[in-house]
Amino acid sequence: MKKNIVLFGFMGTGKSSVGGILAGKFGMELFEMDDEIERRESSSINDIFEKKGEAYFRKCERRLVKELSDREGLVISTGGGVVLDGGNISDLGRNGVLICLDASPRSILERTGEECYRPLLLTPDPSKKIEELLSFRKPFYDLIPHHVRTDGLSVDEVAGRVLGILERSGWRRDVRETGDVDG
Ligand code: S3P
């Protein structure tokens, strides 16, 4: 069995970029949960939030997680709020190594500042919003077993630290057994 690699973390912590590196390295599929929800809903995340509301979006996330927990060989980049439903963490943990990318409010602001596709940060004071959301969500992110602090690190460096976690958790051994990865 090849376990999924599941990346959690607040918006702007680098889940997609780091996930892309890991997927490339191991020849796995990068599965972007947000992209899949947009595809299924034929609507952007912004539009889903605006027209159907956050609760509806969370239901879409929940439904998708239930499906993903039966799949394998994926690098899954989750949306930053997926941790809010504890069922998501336990479902993804059934067949995945769970890793959370952490960053300070300042790094998050720097990384998300110019972007406008995150409905929760489309407020007059994104800095305050980031701090509020981060402190509310901290206990949820703390439920993830492995963490990588990303402040001041390049995406390659973060990917390197994730690789270290995977090795220590025996994940590479799982992969070698399937013969999918060099060395
Ligand atoms: C959200 C994070 C976003 C996206 C949606 C809600 C959140 O994903 O799922 O805008 O609640 O933190 P990213 O973390 O990939 O930006």
mmCIF file of C-alpha atoms in Angstrom, residues 8 58 61-67 69 81-94 98 140 143-144:
data_model
loop_
_atom_site.group_PDB
_atom_site.id
_atom_site.type_symbol
_atom_site.label_atom_id
_atom_site.label_comp_id
_atom_site.label_asym_id
_atom_site.label_seq_id
_atom_site.Cartn_x
_atom_site.Cartn_y
_atom_site.Cartn_z
ATOM 1 C CA PHE A 8 -2.466 20.831 5.890
ATOM 2 C CA ARG A 58 -17.385 22.953 4.034
ATOM 3 C CA GLU A 61 -14.862 19.592 1.403
ATOM 4 C CA ARG A 62 -16.296 16.956 3.738
ATOM 5 C CA ARG A 63 -17.779 14.943 0.866
ATOM 6 C CA LEU A 64 -14.509 15.045 -1.059
ATOM 7 C CA VAL A 65 -12.443 13.995 1.972
ATOM 8 C CA LYS A 66 -14.635 10.938 2.454
ATOM 9 C CA GLU A 67 -13.874 9.895 -1.120
ATOM 10 C CA SER A 69 -9.705 8.567 2.279
ATOM 11 C CA GLY A 81 -9.994 25.272 6.720
ATOM 12 C CA VAL A 82 -10.324 21.525 6.219
ATOM 13 C CA VAL A 83 -9.155 20.951 9.809
ATOM 14 C CA LEU A 84 -12.297 22.610 11.174
ATOM 15 C CA ASP A 85 -14.155 19.311 10.832
ATOM 16 C CA GLY A 86 -12.385 16.724 12.978
ATOM 17 C CA GLY A 87 -13.831 13.976 10.802
ATOM 18 C CA ASN A 88 -11.668 15.238 7.947
ATOM 19 C CA ILE A 89 -8.457 14.765 9.904
ATOM 20 C CA SER A 90 -9.313 11.246 10.997
ATOM 21 C CA ASP A 91 -10.549 10.207 7.550
ATOM 22 C CA LEU A 92 -7.440 11.505 5.773
ATOM 23 C CA GLY A 93 -5.276 9.873 8.443
ATOM 24 C CA ARG A 94 -6.630 6.421 7.659
ATOM 25 C CA LEU A 98 -0.524 14.009 7.825
ATOM 26 C CA PHE A 140 -7.314 22.342 15.137
ATOM 27 C CA LEU A 143 -4.218 17.931 16.001
ATOM 28 C CA ILE A 144 -1.978 17.166 12.998
#
